[in-house]
Short mmCIF file of C-alpha atoms in Angstrom, two decimals:
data_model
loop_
_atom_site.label_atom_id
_atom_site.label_comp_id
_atom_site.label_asym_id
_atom_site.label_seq_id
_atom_site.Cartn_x
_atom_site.Cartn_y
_atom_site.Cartn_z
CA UNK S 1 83.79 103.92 98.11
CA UNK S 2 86.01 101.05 96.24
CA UNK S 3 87.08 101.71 92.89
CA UNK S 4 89.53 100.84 90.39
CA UNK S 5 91.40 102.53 88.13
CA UNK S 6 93.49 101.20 84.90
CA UNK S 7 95.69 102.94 82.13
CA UNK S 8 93.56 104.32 79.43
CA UNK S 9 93.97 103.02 75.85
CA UNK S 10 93.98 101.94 73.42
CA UNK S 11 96.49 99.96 73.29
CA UNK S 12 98.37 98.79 69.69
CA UNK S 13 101.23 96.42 70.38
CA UNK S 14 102.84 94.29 67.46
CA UNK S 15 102.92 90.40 67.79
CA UNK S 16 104.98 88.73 70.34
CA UNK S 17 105.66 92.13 71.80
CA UNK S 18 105.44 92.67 75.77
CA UNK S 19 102.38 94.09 77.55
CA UNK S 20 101.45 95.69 80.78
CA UNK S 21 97.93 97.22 81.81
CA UNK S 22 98.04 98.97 84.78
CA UNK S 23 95.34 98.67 87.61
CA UNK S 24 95.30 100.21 91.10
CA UNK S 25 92.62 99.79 93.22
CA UNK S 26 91.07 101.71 96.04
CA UNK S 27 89.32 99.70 98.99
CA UNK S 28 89.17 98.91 102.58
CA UNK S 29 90.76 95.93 103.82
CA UNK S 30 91.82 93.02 101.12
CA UNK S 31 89.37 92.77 98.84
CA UNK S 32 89.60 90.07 95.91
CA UNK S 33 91.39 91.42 92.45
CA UNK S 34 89.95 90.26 89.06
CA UNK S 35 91.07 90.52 85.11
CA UNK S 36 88.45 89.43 82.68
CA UNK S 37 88.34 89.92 79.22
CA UNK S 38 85.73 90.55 76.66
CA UNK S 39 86.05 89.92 73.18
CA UNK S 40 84.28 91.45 70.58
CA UNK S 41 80.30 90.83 70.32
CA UNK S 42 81.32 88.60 73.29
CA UNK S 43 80.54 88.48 77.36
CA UNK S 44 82.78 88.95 80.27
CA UNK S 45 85.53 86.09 80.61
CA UNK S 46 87.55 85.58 84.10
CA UNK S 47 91.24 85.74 82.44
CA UNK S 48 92.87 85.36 86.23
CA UNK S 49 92.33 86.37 90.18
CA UNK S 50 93.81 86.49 93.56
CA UNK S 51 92.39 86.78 96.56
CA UNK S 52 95.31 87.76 99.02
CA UNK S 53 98.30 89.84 98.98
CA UNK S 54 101.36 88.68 97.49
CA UNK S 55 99.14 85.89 95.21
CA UNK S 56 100.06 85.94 91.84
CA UNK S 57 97.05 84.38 89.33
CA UNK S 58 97.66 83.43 86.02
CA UNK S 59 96.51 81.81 83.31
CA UNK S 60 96.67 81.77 79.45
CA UNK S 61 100.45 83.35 79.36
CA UNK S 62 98.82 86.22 81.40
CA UNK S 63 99.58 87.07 84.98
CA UNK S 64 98.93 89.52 87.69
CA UNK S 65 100.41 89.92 91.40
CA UNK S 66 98.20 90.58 93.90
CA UNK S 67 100.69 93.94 95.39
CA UNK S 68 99.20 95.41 98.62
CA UNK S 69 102.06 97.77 99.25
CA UNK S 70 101.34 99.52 95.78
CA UNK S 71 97.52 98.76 95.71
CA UNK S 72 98.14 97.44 92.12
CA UNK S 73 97.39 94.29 89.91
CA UNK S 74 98.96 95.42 86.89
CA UNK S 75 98.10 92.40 84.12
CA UNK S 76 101.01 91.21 82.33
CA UNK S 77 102.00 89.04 79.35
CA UNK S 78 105.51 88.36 77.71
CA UNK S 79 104.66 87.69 74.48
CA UNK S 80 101.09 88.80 72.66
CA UNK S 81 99.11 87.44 69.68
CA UNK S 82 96.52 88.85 68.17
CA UNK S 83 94.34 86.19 69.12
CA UNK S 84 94.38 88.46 72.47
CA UNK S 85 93.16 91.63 70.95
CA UNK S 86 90.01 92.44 73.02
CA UNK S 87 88.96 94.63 75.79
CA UNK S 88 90.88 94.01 79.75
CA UNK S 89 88.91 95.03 82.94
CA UNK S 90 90.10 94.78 86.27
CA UNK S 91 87.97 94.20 89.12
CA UNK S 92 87.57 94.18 92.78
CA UNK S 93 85.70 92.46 95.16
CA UNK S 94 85.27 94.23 98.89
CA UNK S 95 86.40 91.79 101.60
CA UNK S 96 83.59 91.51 104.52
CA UNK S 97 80.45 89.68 104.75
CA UNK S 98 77.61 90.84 102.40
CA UNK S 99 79.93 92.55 99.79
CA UNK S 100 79.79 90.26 96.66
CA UNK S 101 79.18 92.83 93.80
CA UNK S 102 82.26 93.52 91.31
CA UNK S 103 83.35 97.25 90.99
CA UNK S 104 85.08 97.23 87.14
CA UNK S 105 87.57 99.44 86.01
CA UNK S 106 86.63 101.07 82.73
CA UNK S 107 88.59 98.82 80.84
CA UNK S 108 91.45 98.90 78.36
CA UNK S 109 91.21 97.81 74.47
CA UNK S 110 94.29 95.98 73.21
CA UNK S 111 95.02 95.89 70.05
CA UNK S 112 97.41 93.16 68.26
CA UNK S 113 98.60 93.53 64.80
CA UNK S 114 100.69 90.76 62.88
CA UNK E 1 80.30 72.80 81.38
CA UNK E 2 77.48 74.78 80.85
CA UNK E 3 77.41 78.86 81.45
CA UNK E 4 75.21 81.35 82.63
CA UNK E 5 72.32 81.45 79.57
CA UNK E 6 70.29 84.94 78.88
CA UNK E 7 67.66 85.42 76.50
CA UNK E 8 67.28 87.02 74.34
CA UNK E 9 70.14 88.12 73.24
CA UNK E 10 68.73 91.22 71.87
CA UNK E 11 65.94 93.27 71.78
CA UNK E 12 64.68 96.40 70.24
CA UNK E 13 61.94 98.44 71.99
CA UNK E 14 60.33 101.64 72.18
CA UNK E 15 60.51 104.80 74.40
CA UNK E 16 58.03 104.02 77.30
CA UNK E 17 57.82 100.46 76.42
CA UNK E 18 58.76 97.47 78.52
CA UNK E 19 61.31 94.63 78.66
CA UNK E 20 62.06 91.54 80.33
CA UNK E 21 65.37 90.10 80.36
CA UNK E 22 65.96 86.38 81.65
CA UNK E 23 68.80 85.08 83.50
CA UNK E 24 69.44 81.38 83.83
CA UNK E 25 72.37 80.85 86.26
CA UNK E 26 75.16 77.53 86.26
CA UNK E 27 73.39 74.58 88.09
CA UNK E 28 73.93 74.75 91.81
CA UNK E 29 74.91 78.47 91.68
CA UNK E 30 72.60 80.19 94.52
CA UNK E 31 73.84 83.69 93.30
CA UNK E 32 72.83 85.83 90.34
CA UNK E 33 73.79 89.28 89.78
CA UNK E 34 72.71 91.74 87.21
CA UNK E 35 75.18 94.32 85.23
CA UNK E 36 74.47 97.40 82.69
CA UNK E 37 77.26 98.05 80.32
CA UNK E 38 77.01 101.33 78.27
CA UNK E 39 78.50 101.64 75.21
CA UNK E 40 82.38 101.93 75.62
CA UNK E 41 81.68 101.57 79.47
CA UNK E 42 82.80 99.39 82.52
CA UNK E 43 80.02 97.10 83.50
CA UNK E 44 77.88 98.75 86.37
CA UNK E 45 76.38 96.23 89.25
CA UNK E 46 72.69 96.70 89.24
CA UNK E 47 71.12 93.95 91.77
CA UNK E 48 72.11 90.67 93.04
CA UNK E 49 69.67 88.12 95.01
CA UNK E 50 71.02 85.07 97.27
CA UNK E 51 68.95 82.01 97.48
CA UNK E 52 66.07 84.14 95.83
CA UNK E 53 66.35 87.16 98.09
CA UNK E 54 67.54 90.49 97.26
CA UNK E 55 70.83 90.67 98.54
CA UNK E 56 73.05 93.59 97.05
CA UNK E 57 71.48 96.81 95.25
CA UNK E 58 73.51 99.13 93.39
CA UNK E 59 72.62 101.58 90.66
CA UNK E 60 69.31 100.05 89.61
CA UNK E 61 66.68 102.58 88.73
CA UNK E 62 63.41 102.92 90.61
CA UNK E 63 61.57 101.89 86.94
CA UNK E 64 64.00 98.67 87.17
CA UNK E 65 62.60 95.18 89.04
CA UNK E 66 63.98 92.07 89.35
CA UNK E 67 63.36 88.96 91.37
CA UNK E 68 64.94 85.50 91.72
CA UNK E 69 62.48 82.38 90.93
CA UNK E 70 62.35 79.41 92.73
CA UNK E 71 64.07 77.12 89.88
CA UNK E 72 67.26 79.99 90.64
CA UNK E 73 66.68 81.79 87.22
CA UNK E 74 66.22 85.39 87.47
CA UNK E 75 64.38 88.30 85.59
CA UNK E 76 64.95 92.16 85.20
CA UNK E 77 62.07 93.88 84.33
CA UNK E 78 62.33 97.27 83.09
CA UNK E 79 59.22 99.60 82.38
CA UNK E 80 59.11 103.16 80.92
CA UNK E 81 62.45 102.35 79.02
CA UNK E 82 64.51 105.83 78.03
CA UNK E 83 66.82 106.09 75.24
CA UNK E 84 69.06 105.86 78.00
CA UNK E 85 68.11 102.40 78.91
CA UNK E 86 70.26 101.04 75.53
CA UNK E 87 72.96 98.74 76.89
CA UNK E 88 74.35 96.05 76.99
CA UNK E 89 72.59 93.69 79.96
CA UNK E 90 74.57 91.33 81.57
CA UNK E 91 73.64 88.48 83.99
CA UNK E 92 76.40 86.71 86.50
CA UNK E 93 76.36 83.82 88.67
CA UNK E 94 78.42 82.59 91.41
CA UNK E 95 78.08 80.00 94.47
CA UNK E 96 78.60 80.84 98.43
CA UNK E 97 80.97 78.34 99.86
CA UNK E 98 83.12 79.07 102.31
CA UNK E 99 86.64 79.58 101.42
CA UNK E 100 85.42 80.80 97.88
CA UNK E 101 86.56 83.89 96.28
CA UNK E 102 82.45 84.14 94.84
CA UNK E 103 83.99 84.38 91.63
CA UNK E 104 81.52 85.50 89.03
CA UNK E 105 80.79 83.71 85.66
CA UNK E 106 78.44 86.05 83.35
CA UNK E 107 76.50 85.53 80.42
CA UNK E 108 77.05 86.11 77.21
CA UNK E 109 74.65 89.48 77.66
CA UNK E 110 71.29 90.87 76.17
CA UNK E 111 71.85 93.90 74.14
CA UNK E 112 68.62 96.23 74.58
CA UNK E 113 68.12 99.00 72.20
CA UNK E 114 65.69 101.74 72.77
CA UNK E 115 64.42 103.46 69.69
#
């Protein structure tokens, strides 16, 4: 079945440092790729998406490319503040009729210290 | 704009007990989806229904029941709760339009204990 995998944390980066989370997926066909975040105490936030290979989606200062050739939408962001510290998932959505539901990765909690 | 509203937003019970969460989707969103999030876990998909029918089941236990009212708001009822059962609940909404990615807008979550 689909899944998605993403680098395990923690992760404790300094202010205005650079950050990558890795995510590869595992699906048939091109499915839709999701970040959200949650922050603590809080729900589930859509950060950014792309629905086709070679999109990149962005938003905030964060961005992700859509990479069918790797299977990867590693989440990226040049410089950090610790307004960002919270948890990153990355999600999936199967392409074909019927298949709606969102298979997470198990997230990865960033930490950002002044 | 208004979001996805759940209530409550917690709720203590008992073993063997039972709980109701409610879901109250984004107006004009046909699409409500249900999510269990264990502590320090990804969110797992539960159930979704479409226009009030079940549409999607995923890992939802047999003691587990939900429906989809006619006003679009949805419940999850869950009877002879287990310790297990203590997560966080989250609800999700989206609308079917053609050229849509269905993206997903949840709730802020109910957090369910069981004591």
């Amino acid at each position: 079945g689909d899944s998605v995998t993403q680098m395990e944390g923690p992760v404790t980066l300094s202010e205005e440092a650079c950050l990558t989370i890795n995510c590869t997926y595992t699906a048939t066909g091109y499915p839709s790729l999701f970040w959200y975040v949650q922050y603590p105490g809080e729900g589930l936030q859509l950060l950014l998406k792309a629905t086709k290979a070679d999109d990149k989606g962005s938003n905030k200062g964060f961005e992700a490319t859509y990479r069918k050739e790797t299977t990867s939408f590693h989440l990226e962001k040049g410089s950090v503040q610790v307004s960002d510290s919270a948890v990153y998932f990355c999600a999936l959505r199967a392409s074909g009729a019927g298949s709606y539901q969102l298979t997470f990765g198990k997230g990865t909690k960033l930490s950002v210290i002044p | 704009a208004a979001g996805v509203i759940q209530s409550p937003r917690h709720l203590i019970k008992e073993k063997r007990e039972t709980a109701t969460l409610k879901c109250y989707p984004i107006p004009r969103h046909d699409t409500v989806y249900w999510y269990q999030q264990g502590p320090g876990q990804d969110p797992q998909f539960l159930i979704s229904f479409y226009e009030k029918m079940q549409s999607d089941k995923g890992s939802i236990p047999d003691r587990f029941s939900a429906q989809q009212f006619s006003d679009y708001h949805s419940e999850l009822n869950m009877s002879s709760l287990e310790l297990g059962d203590s997560a966080l609940y989250f609800c999700a909404s989206s609308i079917r339009t053609s050229g849509s990615s269905y993206e997903q807008y949840f709730g802020p979550g109910t957090r369910l204990t069981v004591t």
